[in-house]
Amino acid sequence: MNTQGSNGRHKRVLAKRLAVANVSINLLVTVVITAWMLLGSYRSEVNATRQRLDEIGRTIVPALVGSLWQVNAHEIDDRLDEIGNIPGVDYVRLQSHEELHQRGRPDAHPRVIRTYSLIYSDHQHFDLGTLTVEFGWSPVRQKLQHQAIEIGIATLSLTFFGTLALLLLVQARMTRSLEIMSSYLRMLRVEYLDIPLILPKSKWNRPPDEIDQMAGSINRMREYLAENVAARIRHEAELQSHHEKLEALVRERTAALEEKTRELELQSHTFEKMANTDALTGTCSRRFFIEVSEHVIARCARSKTPLAMLLLDVDHFKSINDVHGHAVGDQVLVGLASTCQAGLREIDLLGRLGGEEFGLLLPEVKMSDALVIAERLRSTLASLAIRIPREDEVRFTVSIGLCMLSDGSDTYETLMAHADSALYGAKEGGRNRVCVFDTTTLMAAR
Ligand SMILES: Nc1nc2c(ncn2[C@@H]2O[C@H](COP(=O)(O)OP(=O)(O)OP(=O)(O)O)[C@@H](O)[C@H]2O)c(=O)[nH]1
């Protein structure tokens, strides 16, 4: 990560602001100091002027009074010249009786004026006139101006070099460090969190300052962020691992569930098949035969399609059981069912209704065809030989009751009652025969 770059737009703004502030403060301080120093100079100048005036009063004025008393014009002029030559004296005025002596020119606004009374004392006081001495502004002004210029130049030089030094110091320490820190924070990314912020080392072995503290805080924040990111990555990895384990578990459980469902479906299918199939003969169970018959009968009744119902019953089956055993009886039933089944169409339905009694539903078959089918069945079964171990074979006959769907109101129960009635007729008629149900008469086929 490059932390040496800087944002050009804000380059050294801080240093410039500091320089402007420093120059402004220095100028203000310069003005105040200059004013204060000039005031001090002015005061000391005033004191010096007063001391000179006192000196004039002590030395020259008594000599002047003596010259005036002696009326020594030459000496008077010398004294006045002496006063007029004192630095700073602009104007000297001697008013003695009618005479006026002047040196220099009076100022409209003199700086300091002092008037001396010229009195000669010799047991008596004689008033000889007044002496006025004026100190003007020009020498003091010049002096103060020079002083102001000197102070100004010195202070400005100090300001310039001080500001320059400050700028260099700020640039070397603050601006550069702040630029590096700013650049570091701008470039900071999750992948760079292991790179610490390093400020350029100072040549001098100085104690840590606020910039070092800030850099330390940034590094602590970076470490804290790095720890947090590492913890987050760790947690995400753990979460991912848990997620994968969970998904594997769900897949495993789903597979087990699907397997179980398949097993249950298979079982259910088997149970359904078992429930719908007669265990011994493989034909429809009574319940399934009734259920399907009800639908077929209703459909044929609606569409006025012919339908025949046959009820088959093995003749003297009890004797077969009694003579040959129950197992042989079972063999007879199996043989009957498979023989019947072999000659049926897809839409025909054979069901074992109980014991040795079977129902046979023949949709879309008219009476004449139904009779043919019933007779053929009876005949085929009568000639069927059931192979048994000891007696070689067993033969049997069946009685068949036949009825037709007569009108739209017929149901399974009515058809079954009719077929049963016909079967009863067949049994009564001597067995091994087909009987057709008729509402008025029972007609035997043979
Ligand atoms: N072997 C065997 N016998 C059964 C089965 N179900 C019922 N039976 C027997 O079938 C016999 C039916 O006898 P019956 O009702 O008297 O009828 P039948 O002897 O056939 O006489 P008819 O119908 O009048 O000709 C009984 O002895 C039952 O025990 C079975 O599944 N297997």
Coordinates of C-alpha atoms and ligand atoms in Angstrom, one line a residue:
M1 CA 0.0 0.0 0.0
N2 CA 1.5 3.4 -1.1
T3 CA 1.0 5.9 1.8
Q4 CA 3.4 8.5 0.3
G5 CA 0.9 10.2 -2.0
S6 CA -1.1 13.3 -1.1
N7 CA -4.3 14.9 -2.1
G8 CA -3.1 17.8 -4.3
R9 CA -6.2 19.9 -3.8
H10 CA -5.5 20.3 -0.1
K11 CA -1.8 20.5 -0.3
R12 CA -0.2 22.3 2.6
V13 CA -3.4 24.2 3.4
L14 CA -2.6 23.8 7.1
A15 CA 0.9 25.2 6.6
K16 CA -0.5 28.2 4.7
R17 CA -3.1 28.9 7.3
L18 CA -0.4 28.7 10.0
A19 CA 1.8 31.0 8.1
V20 CA -1.0 33.5 7.5
A21 CA -2.0 33.3 11.2
N22 CA 1.7 33.7 12.3
V23 CA 2.2 36.7 10.0
S24 CA -1.0 38.3 11.2
I25 CA -0.2 37.8 14.9
N26 CA 3.4 39.0 14.4
L27 CA 2.2 42.1 12.6
L28 CA -0.3 42.8 15.3
V29 CA 2.4 42.2 18.0
T30 CA 4.8 44.4 16.0
V31 CA 2.3 47.3 15.9
V32 CA 1.6 46.9 19.6
I33 CA 5.3 46.6 20.6
T34 CA 6.3 49.5 18.3
A35 CA 3.6 51.7 19.7
W36 CA 4.6 50.8 23.2
M37 CA 8.3 51.4 22.6
L38 CA 7.6 54.7 20.8
L39 CA 5.4 55.7 23.7
G40 CA 8.3 54.9 26.1
S41 CA 10.7 56.8 23.8
Y42 CA 8.4 59.8 23.7
R43 CA 8.1 59.8 27.5
S44 CA 11.8 59.6 28.0
E45 CA 12.2 62.4 25.4
V46 CA 9.8 64.5 27.3
N47 CA 11.7 63.8 30.6
A48 CA 14.9 64.7 28.9
T49 CA 13.4 67.9 27.6
R50 CA 12.2 68.8 31.1
Q51 CA 15.7 68.1 32.5
R52 CA 17.2 70.4 29.8
L53 CA 14.7 73.1 30.7
D54 CA 15.5 72.7 34.4
E55 CA 19.2 72.9 33.5
I56 CA 18.5 76.1 31.5
G57 CA 16.6 77.4 34.6
R58 CA 19.6 76.6 36.8
T59 CA 22.5 77.7 34.6
I60 CA 21.6 80.0 31.7
V61 CA 18.6 81.9 33.2
P62 CA 20.6 83.3 36.2
A63 CA 23.4 84.4 33.8
L64 CA 20.9 86.0 31.6
V65 CA 19.3 87.9 34.5
G66 CA 22.9 89.1 35.4
S67 CA 23.4 90.3 31.8
L68 CA 20.0 92.0 31.7
W69 CA 20.8 93.8 35.1
Q70 CA 24.1 95.0 33.6
V71 CA 22.3 95.8 30.4
N72 CA 25.0 93.9 28.6
A73 CA 23.5 93.4 25.1
H74 CA 26.4 91.3 23.9
E75 CA 26.1 88.9 26.7
I76 CA 22.3 88.8 26.4
D77 CA 22.7 87.7 22.7
D78 CA 25.2 85.1 23.7
R79 CA 22.9 83.7 26.4
L80 CA 20.0 83.6 23.9
D81 CA 22.2 81.9 21.3
E82 CA 23.3 79.4 23.8
I83 CA 19.7 78.5 24.6
G84 CA 18.7 78.6 20.9
N85 CA 21.6 76.1 20.1
I86 CA 20.4 73.5 22.6
P87 CA 19.2 70.5 20.5
G88 CA 15.4 70.5 20.2
V89 CA 14.8 74.2 21.0
D90 CA 12.8 75.7 18.2
Y91 CA 12.0 79.1 19.5
V92 CA 13.4 81.4 22.2
R93 CA 11.7 84.6 23.2
L94 CA 13.0 87.3 25.6
Q95 CA 10.5 90.1 26.6
S96 CA 12.4 92.7 28.7
H97 CA 10.5 95.9 29.2
E98 CA 10.1 97.4 25.8
E99 CA 12.6 95.1 24.1
L100 CA 11.9 91.8 22.4
H101 CA 14.6 89.3 21.5
Q102 CA 13.8 86.1 19.5
R103 CA 15.7 83.1 18.3
G104 CA 14.2 80.6 15.8
R105 CA 10.5 80.6 14.8
P106 CA 7.5 79.9 16.9
D107 CA 5.5 76.7 16.2
A108 CA 1.7 76.8 16.2
H109 CA 1.7 73.6 18.3
P110 CA 4.9 73.5 20.2
R111 CA 5.8 70.3 22.1
V112 CA 7.0 71.8 25.4
I113 CA 6.9 75.5 26.4
R114 CA 8.4 76.9 29.5
T115 CA 8.3 80.5 30.6
Y116 CA 10.9 81.8 33.1
S117 CA 10.4 85.0 35.1
L118 CA 13.6 87.0 35.0
I119 CA 13.9 88.6 38.5
Y120 CA 17.0 90.2 39.9
S121 CA 17.2 90.0 43.7
D122 CA 19.4 92.4 45.7
H123 CA 17.5 93.0 49.0
Q124 CA 14.8 93.9 46.6
H125 CA 13.2 92.0 43.6
F126 CA 13.4 93.7 40.2
D127 CA 11.3 92.2 37.4
L128 CA 13.4 92.3 34.3
G129 CA 11.0 90.5 32.0
T130 CA 10.2 86.9 30.8
L131 CA 12.0 84.3 28.9
T132 CA 10.0 81.7 26.9
V133 CA 11.6 78.6 25.5
E134 CA 9.8 76.2 23.1
F135 CA 10.8 72.7 22.2
G136 CA 9.3 71.6 18.9
W137 CA 8.3 68.2 17.4
S138 CA 10.6 67.8 14.5
P139 CA 13.6 66.2 16.2
V140 CA 11.5 63.9 18.3
R141 CA 9.4 63.0 15.3
Q142 CA 12.5 62.1 13.3
K143 CA 13.9 60.1 16.2
L144 CA 10.6 58.3 16.7
Q145 CA 10.3 57.6 13.0
H146 CA 13.8 56.2 12.8
Q147 CA 13.0 54.1 15.9
A148 CA 9.7 52.9 14.3
I149 CA 11.5 51.9 11.1
E150 CA 14.2 50.1 13.0
I151 CA 11.7 48.2 15.2
G152 CA 9.5 47.5 12.1
I153 CA 12.4 46.1 10.1
A154 CA 13.6 44.0 13.0
T155 CA 10.2 42.7 13.7
L156 CA 9.4 42.0 10.1
S157 CA 12.7 40.2 9.6
L158 CA 11.9 38.2 12.7
T159 CA 8.4 37.5 11.4
F160 CA 9.7 36.4 8.0
F161 CA 12.4 34.2 9.3
G162 CA 10.2 32.9 12.2
T163 CA 7.4 32.1 9.8
L164 CA 9.8 30.4 7.4
A165 CA 11.2 28.3 10.3
L166 CA 7.7 27.5 11.4
L167 CA 6.6 26.5 7.9
L168 CA 9.6 24.3 7.6
L169 CA 9.0 22.8 11.0
V170 CA 5.2 22.3 10.2
Q171 CA 6.1 20.9 6.8
A172 CA 8.7 18.6 8.1
R173 CA 6.7 17.3 11.1
M174 CA 3.0 18.0 10.7
T175 CA 2.0 18.4 7.1
R176 CA 4.1 15.5 5.8
S177 CA 2.9 13.2 8.7
L178 CA -0.8 14.3 8.2
E179 CA -0.5 13.7 4.4
I180 CA 0.9 10.2 5.1
M181 CA -1.8 9.4 7.6
S182 CA -4.5 10.8 5.3
S183 CA -3.2 8.8 2.4
Y184 CA -2.9 5.6 4.6
L185 CA -6.5 5.9 5.7
R186 CA -7.7 6.6 2.2
M187 CA -6.0 3.5 0.8
L188 CA -6.9 1.3 3.8
R189 CA -8.6 -1.9 2.7
V190 CA -9.4 -5.2 4.4
E191 CA -6.5 -6.9 2.6
Y192 CA -4.0 -4.3 3.8
L193 CA -5.0 -4.4 7.5
D194 CA -1.7 -6.2 8.3
I195 CA 0.4 -3.3 7.1
P196 CA 1.0 -0.8 9.9
L197 CA 1.1 3.0 9.5
I198 CA 4.8 4.1 9.8
L199 CA 5.8 7.7 9.9
P200 CA 9.2 8.9 8.8
K201 CA 11.7 8.7 11.7
S202 CA 12.9 12.0 13.2
K203 CA 16.6 12.7 13.1
W204 CA 16.4 13.9 16.6
N205 CA 15.6 11.7 19.5
R206 CA 12.5 13.6 20.6
P207 CA 9.7 12.3 22.9
P208 CA 6.4 11.2 21.2
D209 CA 4.1 14.1 20.3
E210 CA 0.4 14.3 19.3
I211 CA 1.2 13.2 15.7
D212 CA 2.8 10.0 17.2
Q213 CA -0.2 9.5 19.4
M214 CA -2.5 9.8 16.4
A215 CA -0.4 7.4 14.4
G216 CA -0.5 5.0 17.4
S217 CA -4.3 5.4 17.6
I218 CA -4.7 4.6 13.9
N219 CA -2.5 1.5 14.3
R220 CA -4.6 0.4 17.3
M221 CA -7.7 0.9 15.3
R222 CA -6.2 -1.1 12.4
E223 CA -5.3 -3.9 14.7
Y224 CA -8.8 -3.9 16.2
L225 CA -10.3 -4.0 12.7
A226 CA -7.9 -6.8 11.6
E227 CA -8.9 -8.8 14.7
N228 CA -12.6 -8.2 13.9
V229 CA -12.2 -9.1 10.3
A230 CA -10.2 -12.3 11.2
A231 CA -12.9 -13.2 13.7
R232 CA -15.6 -12.6 11.1
I233 CA -13.8 -14.7 8.5
R234 CA -13.3 -17.5 11.2
H235 CA -17.0 -17.3 12.1
E236 CA -18.0 -17.3 8.4
A237 CA -15.9 -20.4 7.9
E238 CA -17.4 -22.1 10.9
L239 CA -20.8 -21.1 9.7
Q240 CA -20.0 -22.4 6.2
S241 CA -18.8 -25.7 7.8
H242 CA -22.0 -25.9 9.9
H243 CA -24.0 -25.1 6.8
E244 CA -22.3 -27.8 4.8
K245 CA -22.7 -30.4 7.6
L246 CA -26.3 -29.4 7.9
E247 CA -26.8 -29.7 4.2
A248 CA -25.1 -33.1 4.2
L249 CA -27.4 -34.1 7.1
V250 CA -30.4 -32.8 5.3
R251 CA -29.4 -34.7 2.2
E252 CA -28.8 -37.8 4.2
R253 CA -32.1 -37.5 6.0
T254 CA -33.9 -36.6 2.8
A255 CA -32.5 -39.7 1.1
A256 CA -33.5 -41.8 4.1
L257 CA -36.9 -40.2 4.0
E258 CA -37.2 -40.8 0.3
E259 CA -36.1 -44.4 0.8
K260 CA -38.7 -44.7 3.6
T261 CA -41.3 -43.1 1.4
R262 CA -40.5 -45.5 -1.4
E263 CA -40.7 -48.4 1.0
L264 CA -44.0 -47.1 2.3
E265 CA -45.3 -46.5 -1.2
L266 CA -44.3 -50.0 -2.1
Q267 CA -45.9 -51.3 1.1
S268 CA -48.9 -49.3 0.5
H269 CA -49.1 -50.6 -3.1
T270 CA -48.6 -54.1 -1.8
F271 CA -51.2 -53.6 0.9
E272 CA -53.6 -52.1 -1.7
K273 CA -52.9 -54.9 -4.0
M274 CA -53.4 -57.4 -1.2
A275 CA -56.6 -55.6 -0.2
N276 CA -57.8 -55.6 -3.8
T277 CA -56.8 -59.2 -4.5
D278 CA -58.0 -62.4 -3.2
A279 CA -55.0 -64.1 -1.6
L280 CA -55.9 -67.6 -2.7
T281 CA -57.1 -67.2 -6.3
G282 CA -55.5 -63.9 -7.4
T283 CA -58.9 -62.6 -8.5
C284 CA -60.4 -59.3 -7.2
S285 CA -61.3 -59.3 -3.6
R286 CA -64.9 -59.0 -2.7
R287 CA -64.5 -55.3 -1.6
F288 CA -62.6 -54.3 -4.7
F289 CA -65.1 -56.2 -7.0
I290 CA -68.0 -54.3 -5.4
E291 CA -66.2 -51.0 -5.6
V292 CA -65.3 -51.4 -9.3
S293 CA -68.6 -52.9 -10.2
E294 CA -70.5 -50.0 -8.7
H295 CA -68.6 -47.6 -11.0
V296 CA -69.0 -49.7 -14.1
I297 CA -72.7 -50.4 -13.5
A298 CA -73.3 -46.6 -12.9
R299 CA -71.4 -45.8 -16.1
C300 CA -73.2 -48.4 -18.3
A301 CA -76.5 -47.3 -16.7
R302 CA -75.8 -43.7 -17.7
S303 CA -74.7 -44.6 -21.2
K304 CA -77.4 -47.2 -21.6
T305 CA -74.7 -49.7 -22.5
P306 CA -75.6 -53.4 -21.9
L307 CA -73.9 -55.2 -19.0
A308 CA -74.1 -58.7 -17.7
M309 CA -73.5 -59.9 -14.2
L310 CA -72.7 -63.6 -13.5
L311 CA -72.6 -65.3 -10.2
L312 CA -70.7 -68.7 -10.2
D313 CA -70.9 -71.2 -7.3
V314 CA -69.1 -74.6 -7.2
D315 CA -71.5 -77.4 -6.8
H316 CA -71.2 -79.5 -3.7
F317 CA -68.0 -78.0 -2.8
K318 CA -68.3 -79.1 0.8
S319 CA -68.1 -82.7 -0.4
I320 CA -64.9 -81.9 -2.3
N321 CA -63.5 -80.5 0.9
D322 CA -64.8 -83.4 2.9
V323 CA -63.6 -86.1 0.5
H324 CA -60.3 -84.7 -0.7
G325 CA -59.4 -82.3 2.0
H326 CA -59.4 -78.5 2.3
A327 CA -56.2 -78.1 0.3
V328 CA -57.7 -79.8 -2.7
G329 CA -60.7 -77.6 -2.3
D330 CA -58.3 -74.6 -2.5
Q331 CA -56.8 -76.1 -5.7
V332 CA -60.3 -76.3 -7.2
L333 CA -60.9 -72.7 -6.4
V334 CA -57.5 -71.7 -7.9
G335 CA -58.2 -73.8 -11.0
L336 CA -61.7 -72.3 -11.4
A337 CA -60.3 -68.7 -11.1
S338 CA -57.4 -69.2 -13.6
T339 CA -59.7 -70.9 -16.1
C340 CA -62.3 -68.1 -15.9
Q341 CA -59.6 -65.4 -16.0
A342 CA -58.0 -66.9 -19.2
G343 CA -61.1 -66.4 -21.3
L344 CA -61.9 -62.8 -20.2
R345 CA -61.4 -59.5 -21.9
E346 CA -59.5 -56.6 -20.3
I347 CA -62.6 -54.8 -19.3
D348 CA -64.2 -57.9 -17.6
L349 CA -64.0 -58.3 -13.9
L350 CA -63.8 -61.5 -11.9
G351 CA -64.0 -61.4 -8.1
R352 CA -64.2 -64.0 -5.3
L353 CA -67.2 -63.0 -3.3
G354 CA -66.8 -65.5 -0.6
G355 CA -66.1 -69.3 -0.1
E356 CA -66.6 -71.0 -3.5
E357 CA -68.7 -68.1 -4.9
F358 CA -67.4 -65.8 -7.7
G359 CA -68.8 -62.8 -9.4
L360 CA -68.2 -62.0 -13.1
L361 CA -69.0 -58.6 -14.5
L362 CA -69.2 -58.3 -18.3
P363 CA -69.6 -54.7 -19.5
E364 CA -70.8 -53.9 -23.1
V365 CA -72.1 -57.5 -23.5
K366 CA -75.7 -58.2 -24.6
M367 CA -77.8 -61.0 -23.3
S368 CA -77.2 -63.4 -26.1
D369 CA -73.4 -63.1 -25.8
A370 CA -73.5 -63.2 -22.1
L371 CA -75.4 -66.5 -22.2
V372 CA -72.8 -67.9 -24.7
I373 CA -70.0 -66.8 -22.4
A374 CA -71.7 -68.2 -19.3
E375 CA -72.4 -71.5 -21.0
R376 CA -68.8 -71.7 -22.3
L377 CA -67.5 -71.1 -18.8
R378 CA -69.7 -73.7 -17.3
S379 CA -68.8 -76.2 -19.9
T380 CA -65.0 -75.5 -19.7
L381 CA -65.1 -75.8 -15.9
A382 CA -67.0 -79.0 -16.1
S383 CA -64.4 -80.6 -18.2
L384 CA -61.5 -79.2 -16.1
A385 CA -59.5 -81.8 -14.2
I386 CA -57.6 -80.7 -11.1
R387 CA -54.5 -82.7 -10.6
I388 CA -54.0 -84.1 -7.1
P389 CA -51.3 -86.3 -5.6
R390 CA -53.1 -89.5 -4.7
E391 CA -56.3 -89.6 -6.7
D392 CA -54.8 -88.2 -9.8
E393 CA -57.5 -85.7 -10.5
V394 CA -60.7 -84.0 -9.2
R395 CA -63.5 -82.7 -11.3
F396 CA -66.2 -80.3 -10.4
T397 CA -69.1 -78.4 -11.9
V398 CA -70.5 -74.8 -11.3
S399 CA -73.9 -73.3 -11.3
I400 CA -74.2 -69.8 -12.8
G401 CA -76.8 -67.2 -12.2
L402 CA -77.0 -64.5 -14.9
C403 CA -78.7 -61.1 -15.0
M404 CA -78.6 -58.1 -17.3
L405 CA -78.6 -54.4 -16.5
S406 CA -82.3 -53.7 -17.2
D407 CA -82.7 -50.0 -16.6
G408 CA -80.9 -46.9 -15.4
S409 CA -81.9 -47.4 -11.7
D410 CA -80.1 -50.7 -11.3
T411 CA -77.3 -50.9 -8.8
Y412 CA -74.8 -53.4 -7.7
E413 CA -77.1 -54.6 -5.0
T414 CA -80.1 -55.1 -7.4
L415 CA -77.9 -56.8 -10.0
M416 CA -76.4 -59.0 -7.3
A417 CA -79.8 -59.9 -5.9
H418 CA -81.0 -60.7 -9.4
A419 CA -77.9 -62.8 -10.2
D420 CA -78.2 -64.6 -6.8
S421 CA -81.8 -65.3 -7.6
A422 CA -80.8 -66.8 -10.9
L423 CA -78.1 -68.8 -9.2
Y424 CA -80.6 -70.1 -6.8
G425 CA -82.6 -71.2 -9.8
A426 CA -79.6 -73.0 -11.3
K427 CA -79.0 -74.8 -8.0
E428 CA -82.6 -75.7 -7.7
G429 CA -82.7 -76.8 -11.3
G430 CA -80.1 -79.4 -10.6
R431 CA -76.8 -77.6 -10.6
N432 CA -74.2 -77.5 -13.4
R433 CA -76.3 -75.1 -15.4
V434 CA -76.8 -71.4 -16.2
C435 CA -79.9 -69.6 -15.1
V436 CA -80.9 -66.2 -16.4
F437 CA -82.8 -63.9 -14.2
D438 CA -86.2 -62.8 -15.4
T439 CA -88.6 -60.6 -13.5
T440 CA -91.4 -62.9 -14.3
T441 CA -89.9 -66.3 -14.8
L442 CA -86.6 -67.9 -14.3
M443 CA -85.2 -69.2 -17.5
A444 CA -82.8 -72.0 -17.5
A445 CA -80.3 -72.2 -20.3
R446 CA -80.0 -75.9 -20.3
Ligands
LIG1 N1 -61.2 -75.5 0.6 C1 -61.9 -74.4 0.9 N2 -63.1 -74.5 1.3 C2 -63.9 -73.4 1.6 C3 -63.4 -72.2 1.4 N3 -64.3 -71.3 1.8 C4 -65.5 -72.0 2.1 N4 -65.2 -73.3 1.9 C5 -66.1 -74.4 2.1 O1 -67.0 -74.4 1.1 C6 -68.1 -75.1 1.6 C7 -69.4 -74.6 1.1 O2 -70.4 -75.4 1.3 P1 -71.9 -75.1 1.1 O3 -72.2 -73.7 1.4 O4 -72.7 -76.1 1.9 O5 -72.1 -75.4 -0.4 P2 -71.9 -76.7 -1.3 O6 -71.3 -77.7 -0.5 O7 -71.1 -76.2 -2.4 O8 -73.3 -77.0 -1.8 P3 -74.1 -76.3 -2.9 O9 -73.6 -74.9 -3.1 O10 -75.5 -76.3 -2.5 O11 -73.9 -77.1 -4.2 C8 -68.0 -75.2 3.1 O12 -67.7 -76.5 3.5 C9 -66.8 -74.3 3.4 O13 -66.1 -74.8 4.5 C10 -62.0 -72.1 1.1 O14 -61.5 -71.0 0.9 N5 -61.3 -73.2 0.8

